[in-house]
Coordinates of C-alpha atoms in Angstrom, one line a residue:
Chain A
M293 CA 57.5 144.2 21.3
A294 CA 58.9 147.6 20.5
I295 CA 56.9 150.8 20.0
D296 CA 58.0 153.1 17.2
T297 CA 57.4 156.8 16.8
Q298 CA 54.5 156.2 14.3
T299 CA 52.6 154.1 17.0
V300 CA 53.2 156.9 19.6
I301 CA 51.6 159.4 17.2
K302 CA 48.7 157.1 16.4
I303 CA 47.9 156.3 20.0
A304 CA 48.1 160.0 20.9
S305 CA 45.7 160.8 18.2
L306 CA 43.3 158.0 19.2
S307 CA 43.4 159.3 22.8
R308 CA 43.0 162.9 21.7
L309 CA 46.3 163.8 23.4
K310 CA 48.6 166.4 22.0
I311 CA 52.3 165.5 22.0
D312 CA 54.7 168.1 20.9
E313 CA 57.0 166.9 18.1
D314 CA 60.1 167.2 20.1
K315 CA 58.6 165.0 22.8
V316 CA 57.7 162.1 20.5
E317 CA 61.1 160.4 20.8
A318 CA 61.2 160.7 24.6
T319 CA 57.6 159.4 24.9
K320 CA 58.5 156.5 22.7
D321 CA 61.4 155.6 25.0
E322 CA 59.1 155.8 28.1
F323 CA 56.5 153.7 26.4
N324 CA 59.0 151.0 25.6
K325 CA 60.3 151.0 29.2
I326 CA 56.8 150.4 30.5
I327 CA 56.0 147.8 27.9
N328 CA 59.3 145.9 28.5
W329 CA 58.6 145.8 32.2
V330 CA 55.1 144.4 31.6
E331 CA 56.5 142.0 29.1
Q332 CA 58.0 140.0 32.0
L333 CA 54.5 138.5 32.4
S334 CA 55.0 136.6 29.1
E335 CA 57.6 134.5 30.9
V336 CA 54.7 132.8 32.7
D337 CA 53.5 129.7 30.9
T338 CA 49.7 130.3 30.3
D339 CA 49.1 127.4 27.9
G340 CA 45.7 125.9 28.7
V341 CA 44.8 128.6 31.2
E342 CA 41.5 130.4 30.6
P343 CA 41.7 134.2 30.4
M344 CA 40.6 135.8 33.7
F345 CA 38.3 138.8 33.4
A346 CA 37.8 139.6 37.1
V347 CA 40.1 139.2 40.0
N348 CA 37.4 138.3 42.5
D349 CA 34.7 135.8 42.1
T350 CA 31.8 138.1 43.0
Q351 CA 28.6 137.6 41.2
L352 CA 27.5 140.5 39.1
A353 CA 25.1 142.6 41.1
C354 CA 22.0 143.7 39.1
R355 CA 19.5 146.4 39.4
E356 CA 15.7 146.1 39.2
D357 CA 14.1 147.8 36.2
I358 CA 12.8 151.0 38.0
V359 CA 13.2 154.6 37.0
V360 CA 14.5 156.7 39.9
E361 CA 16.5 159.4 38.2
G362 CA 15.8 162.1 35.6
N363 CA 14.2 165.5 35.2
Q364 CA 17.5 167.1 36.2
A365 CA 18.7 168.7 33.0
D366 CA 20.0 171.7 35.0
K367 CA 22.2 169.5 37.1
I368 CA 23.4 167.4 34.2
L369 CA 24.3 170.5 32.2
K370 CA 25.9 172.4 35.1
N371 CA 29.4 171.4 34.1
A372 CA 28.9 171.7 30.3
P373 CA 31.3 174.3 28.8
I374 CA 28.4 175.5 26.7
A375 CA 24.7 174.6 27.0
E376 CA 21.8 176.0 25.0
Y377 CA 18.1 175.0 25.0
D378 CA 19.1 172.2 27.5
Y379 CA 21.5 170.7 25.0
F380 CA 25.2 170.3 25.3
V381 CA 26.8 172.4 22.6
V382 CA 30.1 171.3 20.9
P383 CA 32.0 172.4 17.8
K384 CA 30.3 171.0 14.8
V385 CA 31.0 167.3 14.4
V386 CA 29.8 165.6 11.3
E387 CA 31.3 162.3 10.3
Chain B
M22 CA 19.9 136.1 -7.7
I23 CA 22.2 136.4 -10.7
L24 CA 23.3 139.9 -12.0
E25 CA 24.5 140.0 -15.5
G26 CA 27.6 142.0 -16.2
K27 CA 29.6 142.8 -19.3
T28 CA 32.2 140.2 -18.3
G29 CA 29.8 137.5 -17.0
N30 CA 27.4 136.7 -14.3
W31 CA 27.8 138.0 -10.7
E32 CA 26.1 137.3 -7.4
I33 CA 25.6 139.3 -4.2
V34 CA 27.0 138.3 -0.9
C35 CA 25.5 140.2 2.0
G36 CA 25.3 140.1 5.7
L37 CA 23.5 142.4 8.1
E38 CA 24.1 143.9 11.6
I39 CA 21.0 145.1 13.3
H40 CA 20.9 147.3 16.4
C41 CA 17.7 146.8 18.3
Q42 CA 16.7 149.0 21.3
I43 CA 15.7 146.8 24.2
I44 CA 12.2 147.5 25.7
S45 CA 12.8 148.3 29.4
K46 CA 11.6 151.1 31.6
S47 CA 15.1 152.1 32.7
K48 CA 18.5 152.2 30.9
I49 CA 20.9 149.2 30.8
F50 CA 23.4 150.6 33.3
S51 CA 21.5 153.4 35.0
S52 CA 18.1 154.1 36.4
A53 CA 17.1 156.9 34.1
S54 CA 14.0 156.5 31.9
T55 CA 14.2 155.1 28.3
N56 CA 11.1 157.1 27.1
F57 CA 11.4 158.4 23.5
G58 CA 10.5 161.9 22.5
C59 CA 11.1 163.8 25.8
D60 CA 12.6 167.2 26.3
A61 CA 16.4 167.3 25.8
N62 CA 18.5 165.8 28.6
Q63 CA 15.6 165.1 30.9
N64 CA 16.0 161.3 31.0
V65 CA 19.7 161.4 32.0
S66 CA 21.5 160.2 35.1
F67 CA 25.0 161.0 36.1
V68 CA 26.1 157.6 34.9
D69 CA 24.9 158.3 31.4
V70 CA 27.0 161.4 31.1
A71 CA 30.0 159.7 32.7
M72 CA 30.4 162.0 35.7
P73 CA 33.5 161.2 37.7
G74 CA 33.0 158.3 40.2
M75 CA 29.8 157.0 38.6
L76 CA 29.6 153.3 38.2
P77 CA 27.4 151.2 35.9
T78 CA 24.9 148.7 37.4
L79 CA 23.4 146.2 35.0
N80 CA 19.6 146.2 34.6
M81 CA 18.4 142.6 34.9
E82 CA 15.4 143.3 32.7
C83 CA 17.7 144.0 29.8
V84 CA 19.4 140.6 30.4
N85 CA 15.9 138.9 30.5
Q86 CA 15.0 140.6 27.2
A87 CA 18.2 139.6 25.5
V88 CA 17.9 136.0 26.6
K89 CA 14.3 136.0 25.4
T90 CA 15.4 137.4 22.1
G91 CA 18.2 134.8 21.8
L92 CA 15.7 132.0 22.4
G93 CA 13.4 133.6 19.7
L94 CA 16.3 133.4 17.3
R95 CA 16.7 129.7 18.1
A96 CA 20.2 130.6 19.4
Q97 CA 22.7 129.3 21.9
I98 CA 22.4 131.2 25.2
N99 CA 25.9 131.7 26.7
K100 CA 25.8 131.1 30.4
Y101 CA 29.0 133.1 30.7
S102 CA 29.4 136.5 29.0
V103 CA 31.7 139.4 29.5
F104 CA 31.3 143.2 29.1
S105 CA 34.1 145.0 27.3
R106 CA 35.0 148.6 26.6
K107 CA 35.0 149.7 23.0
N108 CA 37.1 152.9 22.9
Y109 CA 36.5 155.8 20.6
F110 CA 36.1 159.5 20.9
Y111 CA 32.9 161.2 19.8
A112 CA 30.8 163.9 21.2
D113 CA 27.7 161.7 21.7
L114 CA 29.8 159.3 23.9
P115 CA 30.8 161.0 27.2
Q116 CA 32.6 158.0 28.6
G117 CA 35.0 157.9 25.7
Y118 CA 34.1 154.2 25.4
Q119 CA 31.0 152.2 24.9
I120 CA 30.2 149.3 27.2
T121 CA 29.5 146.3 24.9
Q122 CA 30.4 142.7 24.7
F123 CA 33.2 141.4 22.5
E124 CA 34.7 137.9 22.7
Y125 CA 32.1 136.6 25.0
P126 CA 28.6 137.7 23.8
I127 CA 25.4 136.7 25.7
V128 CA 23.9 134.9 22.6
G129 CA 25.7 132.7 20.2
E130 CA 24.7 131.0 16.9
G131 CA 21.1 130.9 15.8
I132 CA 18.7 130.6 12.9
V133 CA 15.9 132.7 11.4
S134 CA 13.7 131.2 8.7
I135 CA 12.6 133.8 6.1
D136 CA 9.6 133.6 3.8
L137 CA 10.3 134.5 0.1
E138 CA 7.9 135.7 -2.5
D139 CA 7.9 132.4 -4.5
G140 CA 6.6 130.6 -1.4
S141 CA 9.9 129.1 -0.4
T142 CA 11.7 129.5 2.9
K143 CA 15.4 130.0 3.6
D144 CA 17.4 129.7 6.8
I145 CA 19.6 132.6 7.7
R146 CA 22.3 131.9 10.2
I147 CA 22.8 134.3 13.1
E148 CA 26.5 134.6 14.1
R149 CA 26.0 136.2 17.5
M150 CA 24.0 138.8 19.5
H151 CA 25.5 140.9 22.2
I152 CA 24.1 143.7 24.5
E153 CA 25.5 147.2 24.8
Q154 CA 24.6 150.8 25.6
D155 CA 23.2 153.2 23.0
T156 CA 24.9 156.6 22.4
G157 CA 23.5 160.2 22.7
K158 CA 22.0 161.9 19.8
S159 CA 23.6 164.8 17.9
L160 CA 21.7 167.5 16.1
H161 CA 23.7 169.1 13.4
D162 CA 21.2 171.3 11.7
M163 CA 20.5 173.8 14.4
S164 CA 23.6 175.9 13.7
P165 CA 26.2 176.1 11.0
T166 CA 29.1 175.9 13.4
K167 CA 27.8 173.9 16.4
S168 CA 26.4 170.5 17.2
F169 CA 23.7 170.0 19.9
I170 CA 23.8 166.9 22.0
D171 CA 20.9 165.2 23.8
F172 CA 21.8 162.3 26.1
N173 CA 18.3 161.0 26.6
R174 CA 19.2 158.0 24.3
A175 CA 22.6 157.5 25.9
G176 CA 22.6 154.3 27.9
V177 CA 19.4 152.8 26.5
G178 CA 20.0 149.0 26.1
L179 CA 20.8 147.7 22.7
M180 CA 20.9 144.2 21.2
E181 CA 23.3 144.0 18.3
I182 CA 22.4 141.0 16.1
V183 CA 25.0 139.9 13.5
T184 CA 24.1 137.5 10.7
R185 CA 26.3 135.4 8.5
P186 CA 26.8 136.6 4.9
D187 CA 23.8 134.4 3.9
F188 CA 21.8 136.9 1.8
S189 CA 22.2 136.6 -2.0
S190 CA 19.6 139.2 -2.9
S191 CA 18.0 142.4 -1.5
E192 CA 14.7 140.5 -1.3
E193 CA 16.2 138.1 1.2
A194 CA 17.6 140.9 3.3
G195 CA 14.2 142.6 3.3
A196 CA 12.4 139.4 4.2
F197 CA 14.8 138.9 7.1
L198 CA 14.3 142.4 8.5
K199 CA 10.5 141.9 8.4
K200 CA 10.8 138.5 10.0
L201 CA 13.2 139.7 12.7
R202 CA 10.9 142.7 13.4
S203 CA 8.0 140.3 13.7
I204 CA 9.8 138.0 16.1
L205 CA 10.9 141.0 18.3
R206 CA 7.4 142.3 18.4
Y207 CA 5.9 139.0 19.3
L208 CA 8.5 138.7 22.1
G209 CA 8.0 142.3 23.2
T210 CA 11.7 142.8 23.4
C211 CA 12.0 145.6 20.8
D212 CA 9.3 147.7 19.2
G213 CA 11.1 147.4 15.8
N214 CA 10.3 150.9 14.6
M215 CA 13.0 151.7 12.1
D216 CA 11.7 155.2 11.5
E217 CA 12.2 156.1 15.2
G218 CA 15.6 154.5 15.2
S219 CA 14.7 151.7 17.6
M220 CA 15.9 149.3 15.0
R221 CA 18.9 150.3 12.8
C222 CA 20.6 148.3 10.1
D223 CA 24.1 148.1 8.7
A224 CA 24.6 146.1 5.5
S225 CA 27.9 144.5 4.4
V226 CA 27.8 144.0 0.6
S227 CA 30.2 142.4 -1.7
V228 CA 29.9 140.7 -5.1
R229 CA 31.6 137.8 -6.8
K230 CA 31.5 135.9 -10.1
V231 CA 29.1 133.0 -10.1
G232 CA 31.2 130.0 -9.2
E233 CA 33.8 131.8 -7.1
T234 CA 34.0 130.5 -3.6
G235 CA 36.0 133.1 -1.7
F236 CA 34.8 136.5 -0.7
R237 CA 35.9 139.8 -2.3
P238 CA 36.3 143.0 -0.3
R239 CA 33.1 144.4 1.1
A240 CA 31.5 147.8 1.6
E241 CA 29.8 148.4 4.9
I242 CA 26.7 150.6 4.5
K243 CA 26.0 152.3 7.8
N244 CA 22.7 153.1 9.6
V245 CA 20.0 152.6 7.0
N246 CA 16.6 153.4 8.5
S247 CA 14.0 151.5 6.6
V248 CA 13.5 148.0 5.1
K249 CA 13.0 149.6 1.6
F250 CA 16.2 151.7 1.9
V251 CA 18.2 148.6 3.0
M252 CA 17.0 146.8 -0.1
Q253 CA 17.7 149.8 -2.4
A254 CA 21.2 150.2 -0.8
I255 CA 22.1 146.6 -1.4
D256 CA 21.1 146.7 -5.1
A257 CA 22.7 150.0 -5.8
E258 CA 26.0 149.0 -4.0
A259 CA 26.2 145.6 -5.8
K260 CA 25.7 147.3 -9.2
R261 CA 28.3 149.9 -8.4
Q262 CA 30.9 147.3 -7.3
I263 CA 30.3 145.2 -10.5
E264 CA 30.9 148.4 -12.5
V265 CA 34.1 149.1 -10.6
Y266 CA 35.5 145.5 -11.3
E267 CA 34.3 145.6 -14.9
N268 CA 36.1 148.9 -15.5
G269 CA 39.3 147.1 -14.5
E270 CA 39.5 149.0 -11.2
E271 CA 40.3 147.5 -7.8
F272 CA 38.0 147.7 -4.9
E273 CA 39.1 147.9 -1.2
Q274 CA 37.1 147.5 1.9
E275 CA 35.3 150.7 2.8
T276 CA 32.5 152.3 4.7
R277 CA 29.6 153.9 2.8
Q278 CA 26.4 155.7 3.5
F279 CA 23.0 155.4 1.8
D280 CA 21.5 158.5 0.3
P281 CA 17.7 158.0 0.1
V282 CA 17.3 161.0 -2.3
S283 CA 19.6 159.7 -5.0
G284 CA 19.1 156.0 -4.1
Q285 CA 22.9 155.6 -4.2
T286 CA 25.6 154.8 -1.7
K287 CA 28.1 157.5 -0.9
F288 CA 31.8 157.0 0.2
M289 CA 32.5 157.7 3.9
R290 CA 36.0 156.3 4.7
K291 CA 38.6 153.7 3.7
K292 CA 39.5 150.7 5.7
E293 CA 42.8 152.2 6.9
F294 CA 40.8 155.0 8.6
A295 CA 38.6 152.4 10.3
H296 CA 38.4 152.9 14.0
D297 CA 40.9 151.1 16.2
Y298 CA 38.7 150.3 19.2
R299 CA 41.2 148.8 21.6
Y300 CA 38.7 146.6 23.3
F301 CA 39.4 145.4 26.8
P302 CA 37.3 143.8 29.6
E303 CA 35.1 146.3 31.5
P304 CA 36.7 146.5 34.9
D305 CA 33.5 148.0 36.5
L306 CA 31.4 144.9 35.7
P307 CA 32.3 141.3 36.6
P308 CA 31.3 138.6 34.0
L309 CA 27.6 137.8 33.7
V310 CA 26.9 134.3 34.7
L311 CA 23.4 132.7 34.0
S312 CA 22.1 129.4 35.4
D313 CA 20.3 126.7 33.5
E314 CA 17.3 127.2 35.8
Y315 CA 17.2 130.9 34.9
I316 CA 17.3 130.2 31.1
E317 CA 14.7 127.5 31.5
E318 CA 12.4 130.0 33.4
I319 CA 12.8 132.5 30.5
K320 CA 12.1 129.8 28.0
N321 CA 8.8 129.1 29.8
Q322 CA 7.7 132.7 29.4
L323 CA 8.1 132.7 25.6
P324 CA 5.0 133.4 23.6
E325 CA 4.1 131.4 20.5
L326 CA 6.3 132.8 17.8
P327 CA 5.3 133.6 14.2
D328 CA 6.6 130.3 12.6
A329 CA 4.9 128.1 15.2
K330 CA 1.7 130.1 14.9
K331 CA 1.8 129.9 11.1
A332 CA 2.3 126.2 11.2
R333 CA -0.7 125.8 13.6
F334 CA -3.0 128.0 11.5
I335 CA -2.1 125.9 8.4
E336 CA -2.6 122.7 10.2
T337 CA -5.6 123.2 12.4
M338 CA -7.5 126.2 10.8
G339 CA -7.3 125.3 7.1
L340 CA -5.2 128.3 6.0
T341 CA -3.0 128.3 3.0
K342 CA 0.7 129.0 3.5
Y343 CA 0.3 132.5 2.1
D344 CA -2.7 133.3 4.2
A345 CA -0.9 132.2 7.3
M346 CA 2.2 134.2 6.5
V347 CA 0.3 137.4 5.9
I348 CA -1.8 136.9 9.1
C349 CA 1.1 135.9 11.3
E350 CA 3.5 138.7 10.3
N351 CA 1.8 141.0 12.8
K352 CA 1.0 139.7 16.3
E353 CA -2.1 141.9 16.6
T354 CA -3.5 140.6 13.3
A355 CA -2.8 137.0 14.3
E356 CA -4.6 137.5 17.6
F357 CA -7.5 139.2 16.0
F358 CA -7.8 136.4 13.5
E359 CA -7.7 133.7 16.1
K360 CA -10.5 135.4 18.1
A361 CA -12.6 135.9 14.9
A362 CA -12.1 132.4 13.7
N363 CA -12.9 130.9 17.1
G364 CA -15.8 128.5 16.4
H365 CA -16.1 129.5 12.8
D366 CA -14.7 128.5 9.4
G367 CA -11.0 129.6 9.6
K368 CA -10.4 129.8 5.9
K369 CA -13.5 131.9 5.3
V370 CA -12.7 134.2 8.2
A371 CA -9.2 134.6 6.7
N372 CA -10.6 135.5 3.3
W373 CA -12.8 138.2 4.9
L374 CA -9.9 139.5 7.0
M375 CA -7.5 139.8 4.1
G376 CA -10.1 141.1 1.7
D377 CA -12.9 143.5 2.8
F378 CA -11.6 143.9 6.3
F379 CA -8.0 145.0 5.4
A380 CA -9.4 147.2 2.6
M381 CA -11.7 148.9 5.1
L382 CA -8.9 149.6 7.6
N383 CA -6.8 151.0 4.7
R384 CA -9.6 153.1 3.5
K385 CA -10.3 154.5 6.9
N386 CA -6.6 154.7 7.7
L387 CA -7.1 152.7 10.9
T388 CA -5.0 150.0 12.6
I389 CA -6.4 146.6 13.7
D390 CA -6.5 147.8 17.4
N391 CA -9.0 150.5 16.7
S392 CA -11.1 148.6 14.1
P393 CA -14.8 149.4 14.3
V394 CA -15.5 145.8 13.4
S395 CA -14.7 143.5 16.3
A396 CA -13.2 140.1 15.9
E397 CA -16.4 138.5 17.4
N398 CA -18.6 140.3 14.9
L399 CA -16.5 139.3 11.9
G400 CA -16.8 135.7 13.0
K401 CA -20.5 136.1 13.4
L402 CA -20.8 137.6 9.9
V403 CA -19.0 134.6 8.4
D404 CA -21.4 132.3 10.3
L405 CA -24.4 134.1 8.9
I406 CA -23.2 133.3 5.4
E407 CA -22.3 129.8 6.3
K408 CA -25.7 129.1 7.8
N409 CA -27.4 130.5 4.6
I410 CA -29.0 133.2 6.6
I411 CA -27.6 135.9 4.3
S412 CA -26.0 135.6 0.9
G413 CA -22.4 136.6 0.2
K414 CA -23.6 139.7 -1.6
I415 CA -25.8 140.9 1.2
A416 CA -22.9 140.2 3.6
K417 CA -20.9 142.9 1.8
D418 CA -23.6 145.4 2.6
V419 CA -23.9 144.2 6.2
F420 CA -20.1 144.6 6.5
E421 CA -20.3 148.1 5.2
I422 CA -22.9 148.9 7.9
M423 CA -20.7 147.2 10.6
S424 CA -17.7 149.3 9.6
E425 CA -19.7 152.4 10.0
T426 CA -21.6 151.6 13.2
G427 CA -19.6 148.8 14.8
E428 CA -22.9 146.9 15.3
D429 CA -23.5 143.2 15.7
P430 CA -24.2 141.7 12.2
E431 CA -27.0 139.6 13.6
K432 CA -28.8 142.7 14.8
I433 CA -28.3 144.5 11.5
V434 CA -29.7 141.5 9.5
E435 CA -32.6 141.3 11.9
E436 CA -33.5 145.0 11.9
K437 CA -33.1 145.6 8.2
G438 CA -34.9 142.4 7.2
L439 CA -31.9 141.1 5.2
K440 CA -32.5 137.5 6.0
Q441 CA -32.1 135.3 2.9
V442 CA -35.4 133.8 1.7
T443 CA -35.1 130.0 1.8
D444 CA -38.9 129.5 1.7
T445 CA -39.3 127.7 -1.6
S446 CA -42.9 128.8 -2.3
A447 CA -41.9 132.5 -1.9
I448 CA -39.1 132.1 -4.3
E449 CA -41.2 130.0 -6.6
A450 CA -43.7 132.9 -7.0
I451 CA -40.9 135.2 -8.1
V452 CA -39.5 132.6 -10.5
D453 CA -43.0 132.2 -12.0
M454 CA -43.3 135.9 -12.4
V455 CA -39.9 136.4 -14.0
I456 CA -40.7 133.5 -16.5
A457 CA -44.2 135.0 -17.3
N458 CA -42.7 138.5 -17.9
N459 CA -39.9 137.2 -20.2
L460 CA -41.4 134.6 -22.5
D461 CA -39.2 135.6 -25.4
N462 CA -36.1 134.7 -23.4
V463 CA -37.7 131.5 -22.2
T464 CA -38.2 130.5 -25.9
A465 CA -34.6 131.5 -26.7
F466 CA -33.4 129.4 -23.8
R467 CA -35.3 126.4 -24.8
N468 CA -34.0 126.8 -28.4
G469 CA -30.4 126.4 -27.1
K470 CA -29.3 129.7 -25.7
T471 CA -28.5 128.0 -22.4
N472 CA -26.2 130.8 -21.2
L473 CA -29.4 132.8 -20.5
K474 CA -29.7 130.7 -17.3
G475 CA -27.4 133.1 -15.5
W476 CA -29.5 136.0 -16.6
F477 CA -32.7 134.4 -15.2
V478 CA -30.9 133.7 -11.8
G479 CA -29.9 137.4 -11.8
Q480 CA -33.4 138.6 -12.5
V481 CA -34.9 136.5 -9.7
I482 CA -32.3 137.6 -7.1
K483 CA -32.8 141.2 -8.1
E484 CA -36.6 140.9 -7.8
S485 CA -36.0 139.4 -4.3
K486 CA -33.8 142.4 -3.4
G487 CA -30.9 140.0 -3.1
K488 CA -32.5 137.9 -0.5
A489 CA -33.4 134.8 -2.5
N490 CA -31.0 131.9 -1.8
P491 CA -29.2 131.4 -5.1
Q492 CA -29.1 127.6 -4.8
I493 CA -32.9 127.3 -4.5
V494 CA -33.3 129.8 -7.3
N495 CA -31.1 127.6 -9.5
E496 CA -32.9 124.4 -8.6
L497 CA -36.3 126.0 -9.3
L498 CA -35.2 127.4 -12.7
D499 CA -33.8 124.1 -13.7
K500 CA -37.2 122.6 -13.1
K501 CA -39.3 125.3 -14.7
L502 CA -37.4 126.3 -17.8

């Protein structure tokens, strides 16, 4: 599997990362190095092996349905770049 | 349903995806409240806004509710399910990904039977149902340049139900949404209020020539917020696609939006701009494993569902299919009916309920929960008619009084002296009087104008102020005329 420059640009855009045009080629090479290294895993024969979703067998710990948090808009908004009327404020986003 | 076009007959192929907010006190992965309509960002924990280091912990109640819903959809419950991250960037999603389920949903294939207007039923196949977290809510109309975000909704549990493309008309899709809402409300797992956004619907619509077996490209209509709009959107979109094909144009898969003002769908984006979600297993949550005993325990908590109730009402209470369908759509109505019909004639109680009773609620703009006429009193009223204590006509007057005062009908009949006169000699006196005062009509009747009989009955009942038993009046008139 090889990554081309188009894919680099697409992934950067999906991740909201800015990559300068003159860095695209170098990023592509780095990408390919990493992927080729991970590709070694495909040498292992996994036919008939179920996918593994967790490395340890721990049972999922659950929570009881109780409300213990809230009424802390001031703390929640403390790190917001802009907050008005207890809302987070962002540049207009309309899809 | 067949749609006629210029080039031949077309049919609709439609599937639905419905997001249903889970009823729980706290959110699916945090312990903030799920209350609707609170001040902005008050029901928010640090998990919901993805503060560094915060980890999700699954709310077991959301799992209970999902399993309950799955059983209500007669679906396979998967004992092993996996949470995944669905990655996309949007201002109402602070994590940058939504925790959802992808390859291994908690609920598999199921069936919902829908009731159609012609009295028939159709089985709609459920493909799957998974659980996930809701996003925050953006307000775009508070400023021309800024969007305001409220995270009270972020992290509320959602069940996403996906159907097979089994709908061939907007009527079927509408009937499904009503049935699904009814099942969810019976189960108490989602309140089903589309106008508050606790149930939201996406419709996938395509058309094909009658006889074609494959599927043509589809349009996905996003976030339609009422049953009526879903139906309008399907019809408008199908018509539009047929026109596209018949104009010789091609149609590619795309995402559209329904505009309630024009009743039309609007273009949003092409398939090539579809999101690339890069799903992968959620590393913060191990797989969810359920035991047979657990599923059995939830099964034992299930209430009687609309279809079972309907069948029972038809079988044991003498209701018609239509009566049972109307009464069972709403859990509160079904419970009211059952209480009212207890010990009385079910079919007659149903007639009163669906006639005068519903009309009264409508007129007074009340719901069944705050009806002035109690279920017990409605049952008693039907009994008074059945036992010939009052006539059907007087019963209407008694019902009027009941809906004003909420009084017991037996008490009203007693106090106002409305009891039907069944004493033959008292009625006989009135019959004699009516005959004596209308000798010309008596002659006309005897000369063959037999339809005057009804007029005589009317006169006698009127003279008795409505209290004479019509059957006795008839018998006496037959004898005397």
